[in-house]
Amino acid sequence: MDNSSQEPIRQRKRLFINLSRNELPESLKECMEQPVRARLVSISTDEMISSNWLDMQLPEAEVLVLNFRTKDYALPTFVVNMKKLKVLIATSSLNYAELSDFQLLGLLTNLKTIRLERISIPSLSETCEPLRNLQKISLYMCLFAEAFRDCSIQISDLLPELREMNVDFCEDLVRLPAGLCDIVHLKKLSITHCYKLCELPNEIGNLRNLQVLRLRSCTELEILPDSIRYLSELFTLDISDCIRIKDLPEDIGELKKLINLNMNHCSRLQYLPESFWQLEQSLDLVCDKEIK
């Protein structure tokens, strides 16, 4: 545990805990006996820590950071009492650790941001309650193909207020689930370095409030659905390093608010539809010299 602060543990606004070998420091027992006022809590555990390693009272915590080194990890049960929690960051030092008790997050009504790293995400159908106020989710080097498979509830009902979704280096993403396109409030969708992604659903045109669509370095992606013409609020489109894309949708010129278009390193792009010239002159175009 970080002892750099001379304040009593219960009074600290930032609490950093390092646990190993199921050994609980004497000073930490105070956290179990009385509420701790910390607003930021970071907990690191090693491979020797059991799932039910600790019970803490953190009623003021707004940010919880979990770093672990086990292949199977259960969210600590005390999170259900963290009523003010806004941000959850869970990081595994091992690739694709199994994260269980994910359903506990459905009880956190103030949770707005989730970031997961190197985690195999379980089916969200296991979540008893929708993440009603979640606005941003970021997945880095995760497996999440199973997250929306055989889901008993629509994705838009699970994540009704989602505004931003970032997916980076997720190697099991082959097709974007069509159900994600029913999240009407989504404004930013960023899918980068997902080298197996080969298809976007035609339903992507349902994202009428989408402002940013980033598909950088999705090297197996060959086409953009024609339905992107309906993304009337889109102002940034990034397909840089999508080396298999050969042409743009015929009606791309209908994206009247598009001001940033990145086609850098799209070496196979040979054709620009006539509607492309309908875009405003203020379009900031980034591409190779050959394409220009």
PDB file of C-alpha atoms in Angstrom:
ATOM      1  CA  MET A   1       0.000   0.000   0.000  1.00  0.00           C
ATOM      2  CA  ASP A   2       1.153   3.532  -0.767  1.00  0.00           C
ATOM      3  CA  ASN A   3       2.226   5.071   2.521  1.00  0.00           C
ATOM      4  CA  SER A   4       3.479   8.327   1.043  1.00  0.00           C
ATOM      5  CA  SER A   5       0.615  10.205   2.608  1.00  0.00           C
ATOM      6  CA  GLN A   6       0.678  10.833   6.355  1.00  0.00           C
ATOM      7  CA  GLU A   7      -3.082  11.227   6.451  1.00  0.00           C
ATOM      8  CA  PRO A   8      -5.114   8.474   8.072  1.00  0.00           C
ATOM      9  CA  ILE A   9      -6.236   5.974   5.444  1.00  0.00           C
ATOM     10  CA  ARG A  10      -9.874   6.801   5.957  1.00  0.00           C
ATOM     11  CA  GLN A  11      -9.249  10.488   5.154  1.00  0.00           C
ATOM     12  CA  ARG A  12      -7.225  10.093   1.960  1.00  0.00           C
ATOM     13  CA  LYS A  13      -8.729  11.204  -1.347  1.00  0.00           C
ATOM     14  CA  ARG A  14      -6.460   8.877  -3.355  1.00  0.00           C
ATOM     15  CA  LEU A  15      -5.840   5.331  -2.165  1.00  0.00           C
ATOM     16  CA  PHE A  16      -3.279   2.998  -3.789  1.00  0.00           C
ATOM     17  CA  ILE A  17      -3.182  -0.617  -2.630  1.00  0.00           C
ATOM     18  CA  ASN A  18      -0.787  -3.407  -3.650  1.00  0.00           C
ATOM     19  CA  LEU A  19      -1.682  -6.875  -2.397  1.00  0.00           C
ATOM     20  CA  SER A  20       0.253 -10.107  -2.769  1.00  0.00           C
ATOM     21  CA  ARG A  21       0.105 -13.674  -1.470  1.00  0.00           C
ATOM     22  CA  ASN A  22      -3.241 -13.129   0.232  1.00  0.00           C
ATOM     23  CA  GLU A  23      -1.497 -11.089   2.883  1.00  0.00           C
ATOM     24  CA  LEU A  24      -3.509  -8.185   4.238  1.00  0.00           C
ATOM     25  CA  PRO A  25      -1.438  -5.393   5.838  1.00  0.00           C
ATOM     26  CA  GLU A  26      -2.519  -4.397   9.314  1.00  0.00           C
ATOM     27  CA  SER A  27      -3.003  -0.807   8.218  1.00  0.00           C
ATOM     28  CA  LEU A  28      -5.493  -1.922   5.586  1.00  0.00           C
ATOM     29  CA  LYS A  29      -7.825  -3.591   8.032  1.00  0.00           C
ATOM     30  CA  GLU A  30      -9.028  -0.128   8.917  1.00  0.00           C
ATOM     31  CA  CYS A  31     -10.598   0.049   5.440  1.00  0.00           C
ATOM     32  CA  MET A  32     -12.823  -2.882   6.253  1.00  0.00           C
ATOM     33  CA  GLU A  33     -13.973  -1.616   9.607  1.00  0.00           C
ATOM     34  CA  GLN A  34     -14.966   1.923   8.655  1.00  0.00           C
ATOM     35  CA  PRO A  35     -15.832   3.803   5.436  1.00  0.00           C
ATOM     36  CA  VAL A  36     -12.943   5.305   3.464  1.00  0.00           C
ATOM     37  CA  ARG A  37     -13.419   8.706   1.828  1.00  0.00           C
ATOM     38  CA  ALA A  38     -11.115   8.151  -1.155  1.00  0.00           C
ATOM     39  CA  ARG A  39     -12.475   9.320  -4.506  1.00  0.00           C
ATOM     40  CA  LEU A  40      -9.827   7.472  -6.521  1.00  0.00           C
ATOM     41  CA  VAL A  41      -8.974   3.884  -5.574  1.00  0.00           C
ATOM     42  CA  SER A  42      -6.314   1.806  -7.344  1.00  0.00           C
ATOM     43  CA  ILE A  43      -5.885  -1.854  -6.354  1.00  0.00           C
ATOM     44  CA  SER A  44      -3.154  -4.121  -7.729  1.00  0.00           C
ATOM     45  CA  THR A  45      -3.105  -7.833  -6.942  1.00  0.00           C
ATOM     46  CA  ASP A  46      -0.840 -10.715  -7.870  1.00  0.00           C
ATOM     47  CA  GLU A  47      -1.603 -14.260  -9.003  1.00  0.00           C
ATOM     48  CA  MET A  48      -1.822 -15.491  -5.403  1.00  0.00           C
ATOM     49  CA  ILE A  49      -4.830 -13.405  -4.411  1.00  0.00           C
ATOM     50  CA  SER A  50      -8.137 -15.248  -4.166  1.00  0.00           C
ATOM     51  CA  SER A  51     -11.381 -13.831  -5.582  1.00  0.00           C
ATOM     52  CA  ASN A  52     -12.869 -12.897  -2.227  1.00  0.00           C
ATOM     53  CA  TRP A  53      -9.760 -11.160  -1.021  1.00  0.00           C
ATOM     54  CA  LEU A  54     -11.177  -8.080   0.581  1.00  0.00           C
ATOM     55  CA  ASP A  55     -14.309  -6.304   1.723  1.00  0.00           C
ATOM     56  CA  MET A  56     -14.103  -2.536   1.723  1.00  0.00           C
ATOM     57  CA  GLN A  57     -16.408   0.401   2.279  1.00  0.00           C
ATOM     58  CA  LEU A  58     -15.803   3.048  -0.396  1.00  0.00           C
ATOM     59  CA  PRO A  59     -18.969   5.163  -0.515  1.00  0.00           C
ATOM     60  CA  GLU A  60     -17.226   8.248  -2.006  1.00  0.00           C
ATOM     61  CA  ALA A  61     -15.171   6.508  -4.701  1.00  0.00           C
ATOM     62  CA  GLU A  62     -15.706   7.838  -8.230  1.00  0.00           C
ATOM     63  CA  VAL A  63     -12.809   6.067  -9.976  1.00  0.00           C
ATOM     64  CA  LEU A  64     -11.784   2.433  -9.453  1.00  0.00           C
ATOM     65  CA  VAL A  65      -8.655   0.998 -11.093  1.00  0.00           C
ATOM     66  CA  LEU A  66      -8.082  -2.760 -10.909  1.00  0.00           C
ATOM     67  CA  ASN A  67      -4.759  -4.290 -12.000  1.00  0.00           C
ATOM     68  CA  PHE A  68      -4.451  -8.051 -11.711  1.00  0.00           C
ATOM     69  CA  ARG A  69      -2.196 -10.918 -12.758  1.00  0.00           C
ATOM     70  CA  THR A  70      -4.533 -13.891 -12.819  1.00  0.00           C
ATOM     71  CA  LYS A  71      -6.183 -15.735 -15.692  1.00  0.00           C
ATOM     72  CA  ASP A  72      -9.523 -15.751 -13.853  1.00  0.00           C
ATOM     73  CA  TYR A  73     -10.628 -12.661 -12.016  1.00  0.00           C
ATOM     74  CA  ALA A  74     -13.874 -11.834 -10.281  1.00  0.00           C
ATOM     75  CA  LEU A  75     -14.944  -8.260  -9.740  1.00  0.00           C
ATOM     76  CA  PRO A  76     -14.828  -7.588  -6.007  1.00  0.00           C
ATOM     77  CA  THR A  77     -18.296  -7.789  -4.499  1.00  0.00           C
ATOM     78  CA  PHE A  78     -17.871  -4.490  -2.652  1.00  0.00           C
ATOM     79  CA  VAL A  79     -18.313  -2.585  -5.935  1.00  0.00           C
ATOM     80  CA  VAL A  80     -22.088  -2.883  -5.564  1.00  0.00           C
ATOM     81  CA  ASN A  81     -21.887  -0.435  -2.661  1.00  0.00           C
ATOM     82  CA  MET A  82     -19.857   2.123  -4.595  1.00  0.00           C
ATOM     83  CA  LYS A  83     -22.912   4.175  -5.493  1.00  0.00           C
ATOM     84  CA  LYS A  84     -20.897   7.176  -6.738  1.00  0.00           C
ATOM     85  CA  LEU A  85     -18.614   5.192  -9.025  1.00  0.00           C
ATOM     86  CA  LYS A  86     -18.270   6.879 -12.443  1.00  0.00           C
ATOM     87  CA  VAL A  87     -15.177   5.247 -13.961  1.00  0.00           C
ATOM     88  CA  LEU A  88     -14.009   1.618 -13.917  1.00  0.00           C
ATOM     89  CA  ILE A  89     -10.643   0.590 -15.384  1.00  0.00           C
ATOM     90  CA  ALA A  90      -9.728  -3.113 -15.314  1.00  0.00           C
ATOM     91  CA  THR A  91      -6.376  -4.261 -16.673  1.00  0.00           C
ATOM     92  CA  SER A  92      -4.857  -7.722 -16.819  1.00  0.00           C
ATOM     93  CA  SER A  93      -1.138  -8.279 -17.272  1.00  0.00           C
ATOM     94  CA  LEU A  94      -2.001 -11.608 -18.931  1.00  0.00           C
ATOM     95  CA  ASN A  95      -3.665 -11.767 -22.319  1.00  0.00           C
ATOM     96  CA  TYR A  96      -7.400 -12.433 -22.310  1.00  0.00           C
ATOM     97  CA  ALA A  97      -8.077 -12.997 -18.650  1.00  0.00           C
ATOM     98  CA  GLU A  98     -11.598 -14.167 -17.862  1.00  0.00           C
ATOM     99  CA  LEU A  99     -13.594 -11.520 -16.044  1.00  0.00           C
ATOM    100  CA  SER A 100     -16.522 -12.798 -13.984  1.00  0.00           C
ATOM    101  CA  ASP A 101     -19.293 -11.217 -11.906  1.00  0.00           C
ATOM    102  CA  PHE A 102     -19.684  -8.646 -14.671  1.00  0.00           C
ATOM    103  CA  GLN A 103     -23.361  -8.438 -13.743  1.00  0.00           C
ATOM    104  CA  LEU A 104     -22.445  -6.416 -10.644  1.00  0.00           C
ATOM    105  CA  LEU A 105     -21.900  -3.395 -12.859  1.00  0.00           C
ATOM    106  CA  GLY A 106     -25.576  -3.302 -13.727  1.00  0.00           C
ATOM    107  CA  LEU A 107     -26.264  -2.122 -10.174  1.00  0.00           C
ATOM    108  CA  LEU A 108     -24.076   0.987 -10.496  1.00  0.00           C
ATOM    109  CA  THR A 109     -26.409   3.713 -11.690  1.00  0.00           C
ATOM    110  CA  ASN A 110     -23.718   6.431 -11.935  1.00  0.00           C
ATOM    111  CA  LEU A 111     -21.194   4.397 -13.928  1.00  0.00           C
ATOM    112  CA  LYS A 112     -20.343   6.419 -17.061  1.00  0.00           C
ATOM    113  CA  THR A 113     -17.003   5.049 -18.325  1.00  0.00           C
ATOM    114  CA  ILE A 114     -15.525   1.555 -18.604  1.00  0.00           C
ATOM    115  CA  ARG A 115     -12.060   0.718 -19.926  1.00  0.00           C
ATOM    116  CA  LEU A 116     -10.957  -2.907 -20.213  1.00  0.00           C
ATOM    117  CA  GLU A 117      -7.495  -4.132 -21.247  1.00  0.00           C
ATOM    118  CA  ARG A 118      -6.462  -7.700 -22.158  1.00  0.00           C
ATOM    119  CA  ILE A 119      -9.756  -9.154 -20.983  1.00  0.00           C
ATOM    120  CA  SER A 120     -12.081 -11.767 -22.408  1.00  0.00           C
ATOM    121  CA  ILE A 121     -15.481 -10.164 -21.999  1.00  0.00           C
ATOM    122  CA  PRO A 122     -18.311 -12.511 -21.026  1.00  0.00           C
ATOM    123  CA  SER A 123     -21.735 -12.465 -22.625  1.00  0.00           C
ATOM    124  CA  LEU A 124     -23.537  -9.286 -21.650  1.00  0.00           C
ATOM    125  CA  SER A 125     -26.717 -11.339 -21.377  1.00  0.00           C
ATOM    126  CA  GLU A 126     -25.345 -12.235 -17.946  1.00  0.00           C
ATOM    127  CA  THR A 127     -25.777  -8.612 -16.917  1.00  0.00           C
ATOM    128  CA  CYS A 128     -29.001  -8.541 -14.944  1.00  0.00           C
ATOM    129  CA  GLU A 129     -29.537  -4.823 -15.335  1.00  0.00           C
ATOM    130  CA  PRO A 130     -28.746  -2.524 -18.277  1.00  0.00           C
ATOM    131  CA  LEU A 131     -25.838  -0.131 -17.874  1.00  0.00           C
ATOM    132  CA  ARG A 132     -28.294   2.722 -18.061  1.00  0.00           C
ATOM    133  CA  ASN A 133     -25.929   5.681 -17.732  1.00  0.00           C
ATOM    134  CA  LEU A 134     -22.817   4.274 -19.370  1.00  0.00           C
ATOM    135  CA  GLN A 135     -21.583   6.795 -21.934  1.00  0.00           C
ATOM    136  CA  LYS A 136     -18.138   5.525 -22.926  1.00  0.00           C
ATOM    137  CA  ILE A 137     -16.583   2.085 -23.299  1.00  0.00           C
ATOM    138  CA  SER A 138     -13.009   1.388 -24.419  1.00  0.00           C
ATOM    139  CA  LEU A 139     -11.657  -2.063 -25.194  1.00  0.00           C
ATOM    140  CA  TYR A 140      -7.930  -2.592 -25.719  1.00  0.00           C
ATOM    141  CA  MET A 141      -6.558  -5.991 -26.716  1.00  0.00           C
ATOM    142  CA  CYS A 142      -9.770  -7.652 -25.575  1.00  0.00           C
ATOM    143  CA  LEU A 143     -11.830 -10.580 -26.824  1.00  0.00           C
ATOM    144  CA  PHE A 144     -15.415  -9.484 -27.111  1.00  0.00           C
ATOM    145  CA  ALA A 145     -17.043 -11.556 -29.849  1.00  0.00           C
ATOM    146  CA  GLU A 146     -18.919 -13.459 -27.150  1.00  0.00           C
ATOM    147  CA  ALA A 147     -20.155 -10.292 -25.464  1.00  0.00           C
ATOM    148  CA  PHE A 148     -23.128  -9.840 -27.790  1.00  0.00           C
ATOM    149  CA  ARG A 149     -23.657 -13.443 -28.879  1.00  0.00           C
ATOM    150  CA  ASP A 150     -26.929 -15.155 -27.879  1.00  0.00           C
ATOM    151  CA  CYS A 151     -27.850 -12.035 -25.975  1.00  0.00           C
ATOM    152  CA  SER A 152     -31.344 -12.239 -24.531  1.00  0.00           C
ATOM    153  CA  ILE A 153     -31.719  -8.455 -24.522  1.00  0.00           C
ATOM    154  CA  GLN A 154     -31.102  -5.983 -27.340  1.00  0.00           C
ATOM    155  CA  ILE A 155     -27.753  -4.219 -27.260  1.00  0.00           C
ATOM    156  CA  SER A 156     -29.472  -0.850 -27.429  1.00  0.00           C
ATOM    157  CA  ASP A 157     -31.383  -1.768 -24.267  1.00  0.00           C
ATOM    158  CA  LEU A 158     -28.197  -2.845 -22.492  1.00  0.00           C
ATOM    159  CA  LEU A 159     -26.345   0.356 -23.396  1.00  0.00           C
ATOM    160  CA  PRO A 160     -29.103   2.912 -23.984  1.00  0.00           C
ATOM    161  CA  GLU A 161     -27.005   6.054 -23.303  1.00  0.00           C
ATOM    162  CA  LEU A 162     -23.704   5.039 -24.916  1.00  0.00           C
ATOM    163  CA  ARG A 163     -22.038   7.997 -26.673  1.00  0.00           C
ATOM    164  CA  GLU A 164     -18.575   6.664 -27.468  1.00  0.00           C
ATOM    165  CA  MET A 165     -17.120   3.244 -28.224  1.00  0.00           C
ATOM    166  CA  ASN A 166     -13.409   2.579 -28.811  1.00  0.00           C
ATOM    167  CA  VAL A 167     -12.132  -0.813 -29.909  1.00  0.00           C
ATOM    168  CA  ASP A 168      -8.403  -1.236 -30.426  1.00  0.00           C
ATOM    169  CA  PHE A 169      -6.314  -4.332 -31.203  1.00  0.00           C
ATOM    170  CA  CYS A 170      -9.236  -6.720 -30.615  1.00  0.00           C
ATOM    171  CA  GLU A 171      -8.202  -9.681 -32.702  1.00  0.00           C
ATOM    172  CA  ASP A 172     -11.443 -11.661 -32.587  1.00  0.00           C
ATOM    173  CA  LEU A 173     -13.560  -8.913 -34.169  1.00  0.00           C
ATOM    174  CA  VAL A 174     -14.571 -10.174 -37.615  1.00  0.00           C
ATOM    175  CA  ARG A 175     -17.993  -8.576 -38.051  1.00  0.00           C
ATOM    176  CA  LEU A 176     -19.381  -5.652 -36.145  1.00  0.00           C
ATOM    177  CA  PRO A 177     -22.618  -6.756 -34.417  1.00  0.00           C
ATOM    178  CA  ALA A 178     -25.595  -5.189 -36.178  1.00  0.00           C
ATOM    179  CA  GLY A 179     -27.264  -4.561 -32.820  1.00  0.00           C
ATOM    180  CA  LEU A 180     -24.678  -1.897 -31.998  1.00  0.00           C
ATOM    181  CA  CYS A 181     -26.180   0.201 -34.766  1.00  0.00           C
ATOM    182  CA  ASP A 182     -29.390   0.627 -32.792  1.00  0.00           C
ATOM    183  CA  ILE A 183     -27.685   2.715 -30.105  1.00  0.00           C
ATOM    184  CA  VAL A 184     -29.225   5.975 -31.217  1.00  0.00           C
ATOM    185  CA  HIS A 185     -27.103   8.265 -29.006  1.00  0.00           C
ATOM    186  CA  LEU A 186     -23.747   6.949 -30.262  1.00  0.00           C
ATOM    187  CA  LYS A 187     -21.590   9.840 -31.500  1.00  0.00           C
ATOM    188  CA  LYS A 188     -18.149   8.281 -31.836  1.00  0.00           C
ATOM    189  CA  LEU A 189     -17.257   4.799 -33.076  1.00  0.00           C
ATOM    190  CA  SER A 190     -13.552   4.054 -33.295  1.00  0.00           C
ATOM    191  CA  ILE A 191     -12.341   0.630 -34.453  1.00  0.00           C
ATOM    192  CA  THR A 192      -8.602   0.573 -34.989  1.00  0.00           C
ATOM    193  CA  HIS A 193      -5.970  -2.114 -35.585  1.00  0.00           C
ATOM    194  CA  CYS A 194      -8.626  -4.833 -35.691  1.00  0.00           C
ATOM    195  CA  TYR A 195      -6.906  -6.810 -38.409  1.00  0.00           C
ATOM    196  CA  LYS A 196      -9.632  -9.443 -38.882  1.00  0.00           C
ATOM    197  CA  LEU A 197     -12.530  -7.037 -39.286  1.00  0.00           C
ATOM    198  CA  CYS A 198     -13.868  -7.682 -42.764  1.00  0.00           C
ATOM    199  CA  GLU A 199     -17.444  -6.438 -42.662  1.00  0.00           C
ATOM    200  CA  LEU A 200     -19.551  -3.586 -41.357  1.00  0.00           C
ATOM    201  CA  PRO A 201     -23.309  -4.146 -41.117  1.00  0.00           C
ATOM    202  CA  ASN A 202     -25.532  -2.231 -43.509  1.00  0.00           C
ATOM    203  CA  GLU A 203     -27.440  -1.135 -40.401  1.00  0.00           C
ATOM    204  CA  ILE A 204     -24.609   1.280 -39.626  1.00  0.00           C
ATOM    205  CA  GLY A 205     -26.704   3.874 -41.412  1.00  0.00           C
ATOM    206  CA  ASN A 206     -29.050   3.802 -38.402  1.00  0.00           C
ATOM    207  CA  LEU A 207     -26.481   5.701 -36.334  1.00  0.00           C
ATOM    208  CA  ARG A 208     -28.007   9.052 -37.280  1.00  0.00           C
ATOM    209  CA  ASN A 209     -26.175  10.935 -34.493  1.00  0.00           C
ATOM    210  CA  LEU A 210     -22.724   9.532 -35.299  1.00  0.00           C
ATOM    211  CA  GLN A 211     -20.141  12.295 -35.691  1.00  0.00           C
ATOM    212  CA  VAL A 212     -16.876  10.323 -35.855  1.00  0.00           C
ATOM    213  CA  LEU A 213     -16.300   6.995 -37.604  1.00  0.00           C
ATOM    214  CA  ARG A 214     -12.726   5.776 -37.351  1.00  0.00           C
ATOM    215  CA  LEU A 215     -11.692   2.502 -39.018  1.00  0.00           C
ATOM    216  CA  ARG A 216      -7.936   2.937 -39.047  1.00  0.00           C
ATOM    217  CA  SER A 217      -5.718  -0.066 -39.893  1.00  0.00           C
ATOM    218  CA  CYS A 218      -8.570  -2.520 -40.390  1.00  0.00           C
ATOM    219  CA  THR A 219      -6.605  -4.265 -43.110  1.00  0.00           C
ATOM    220  CA  GLU A 220      -9.201  -6.891 -44.071  1.00  0.00           C
ATOM    221  CA  LEU A 221     -12.035  -4.409 -44.567  1.00  0.00           C
ATOM    222  CA  GLU A 222     -12.888  -4.176 -48.275  1.00  0.00           C
ATOM    223  CA  ILE A 223     -16.006  -2.018 -48.551  1.00  0.00           C
ATOM    224  CA  LEU A 224     -17.970   0.644 -46.720  1.00  0.00           C
ATOM    225  CA  PRO A 225     -21.739   0.011 -46.679  1.00  0.00           C
ATOM    226  CA  ASP A 226     -23.797   2.277 -48.927  1.00  0.00           C
ATOM    227  CA  SER A 227     -25.934   3.120 -45.900  1.00  0.00           C
ATOM    228  CA  ILE A 228     -23.263   5.478 -44.522  1.00  0.00           C
ATOM    229  CA  ARG A 229     -24.969   8.076 -46.717  1.00  0.00           C
ATOM    230  CA  TYR A 230     -27.522   8.383 -43.913  1.00  0.00           C
ATOM    231  CA  LEU A 231     -24.934   9.472 -41.327  1.00  0.00           C
ATOM    232  CA  SER A 232     -26.062  13.058 -41.660  1.00  0.00           C
ATOM    233  CA  GLU A 233     -24.091  14.286 -38.597  1.00  0.00           C
ATOM    234  CA  LEU A 234     -20.795  12.674 -39.566  1.00  0.00           C
ATOM    235  CA  PHE A 235     -17.891  15.150 -39.726  1.00  0.00           C
ATOM    236  CA  THR A 236     -14.894  12.771 -39.456  1.00  0.00           C
ATOM    237  CA  LEU A 237     -14.300   9.605 -41.469  1.00  0.00           C
ATOM    238  CA  ASP A 238     -10.956   7.834 -41.083  1.00  0.00           C
ATOM    239  CA  ILE A 239     -10.160   4.803 -43.242  1.00  0.00           C
ATOM    240  CA  SER A 240      -6.396   5.257 -43.211  1.00  0.00           C
ATOM    241  CA  ASP A 241      -4.352   2.082 -43.693  1.00  0.00           C
ATOM    242  CA  CYS A 242      -7.423   0.151 -44.837  1.00  0.00           C
ATOM    243  CA  ILE A 243      -5.382  -1.281 -47.656  1.00  0.00           C
ATOM    244  CA  ARG A 244      -8.149  -3.433 -49.213  1.00  0.00           C
ATOM    245  CA  ILE A 245     -10.693  -0.687 -49.815  1.00  0.00           C
ATOM    246  CA  LYS A 246     -10.909  -0.044 -53.575  1.00  0.00           C
ATOM    247  CA  ASP A 247     -13.650   2.554 -53.807  1.00  0.00           C
ATOM    248  CA  LEU A 248     -15.974   4.738 -51.797  1.00  0.00           C
ATOM    249  CA  PRO A 249     -19.770   4.430 -51.614  1.00  0.00           C
ATOM    250  CA  GLU A 250     -21.563   6.009 -54.583  1.00  0.00           C
ATOM    251  CA  ASP A 251     -23.498   8.468 -52.437  1.00  0.00           C
ATOM    252  CA  ILE A 252     -20.723   9.592 -50.113  1.00  0.00           C
ATOM    253  CA  GLY A 253     -21.390  13.121 -51.325  1.00  0.00           C
ATOM    254  CA  GLU A 254     -24.558  13.147 -49.212  1.00  0.00           C
ATOM    255  CA  LEU A 255     -22.430  13.492 -46.081  1.00  0.00           C
ATOM    256  CA  LYS A 256     -22.881  17.250 -46.091  1.00  0.00           C
ATOM    257  CA  LYS A 257     -21.229  17.787 -42.680  1.00  0.00           C
ATOM    258  CA  LEU A 258     -18.101  15.806 -43.506  1.00  0.00           C
ATOM    259  CA  ILE A 259     -15.056  18.028 -42.957  1.00  0.00           C
ATOM    260  CA  ASN A 260     -12.304  15.456 -42.215  1.00  0.00           C
ATOM    261  CA  LEU A 261     -11.581  12.532 -44.499  1.00  0.00           C
ATOM    262  CA  ASN A 262      -8.446  10.473 -43.970  1.00  0.00           C
ATOM    263  CA  MET A 263      -7.631   8.017 -46.778  1.00  0.00           C
ATOM    264  CA  ASN A 264      -3.908   7.822 -46.131  1.00  0.00           C
ATOM    265  CA  HIS A 265      -2.231   4.592 -47.271  1.00  0.00           C
ATOM    266  CA  CYS A 266      -5.347   3.311 -49.019  1.00  0.00           C
ATOM    267  CA  SER A 267      -3.157   2.010 -51.813  1.00  0.00           C
ATOM    268  CA  ARG A 268      -5.910   0.160 -53.699  1.00  0.00           C
ATOM    269  CA  LEU A 269      -8.317   3.065 -53.816  1.00  0.00           C
ATOM    270  CA  GLN A 270      -8.758   3.718 -57.534  1.00  0.00           C
ATOM    271  CA  TYR A 271     -12.223   5.185 -57.878  1.00  0.00           C
ATOM    272  CA  LEU A 272     -13.950   8.264 -56.516  1.00  0.00           C
ATOM    273  CA  PRO A 273     -17.691   8.478 -57.208  1.00  0.00           C
ATOM    274  CA  GLU A 274     -19.096  11.584 -58.874  1.00  0.00           C
ATOM    275  CA  SER A 275     -20.941  12.537 -55.692  1.00  0.00           C
ATOM    276  CA  PHE A 276     -17.576  13.006 -53.976  1.00  0.00           C
ATOM    277  CA  TRP A 277     -17.293  16.418 -55.639  1.00  0.00           C
ATOM    278  CA  GLN A 278     -20.503  17.517 -53.920  1.00  0.00           C
ATOM    279  CA  LEU A 279     -18.683  17.720 -50.617  1.00  0.00           C
ATOM    280  CA  GLU A 280     -17.909  21.184 -49.322  1.00  0.00           C
ATOM    281  CA  GLN A 281     -14.695  22.814 -50.453  1.00  0.00           C
ATOM    282  CA  SER A 282     -13.599  23.072 -46.828  1.00  0.00           C
ATOM    283  CA  LEU A 283     -13.084  19.291 -46.697  1.00  0.00           C
ATOM    284  CA  ASP A 284      -9.760  18.445 -45.047  1.00  0.00           C
ATOM    285  CA  LEU A 285      -8.558  15.530 -47.147  1.00  0.00           C
ATOM    286  CA  VAL A 286      -5.575  13.412 -46.101  1.00  0.00           C
ATOM    287  CA  CYS A 287      -4.327  10.898 -48.652  1.00  0.00           C
ATOM    288  CA  ASP A 288      -1.266   9.708 -50.540  1.00  0.00           C
ATOM    289  CA  LYS A 289       0.184  11.880 -53.300  1.00  0.00           C
ATOM    290  CA  GLU A 290      -0.778   9.300 -55.917  1.00  0.00           C
ATOM    291  CA  ILE A 291      -4.446   9.468 -54.929  1.00  0.00           C
ATOM    292  CA  LYS A 292      -4.400  13.269 -54.907  1.00  0.00           C
TER     293      LYS A 292
END
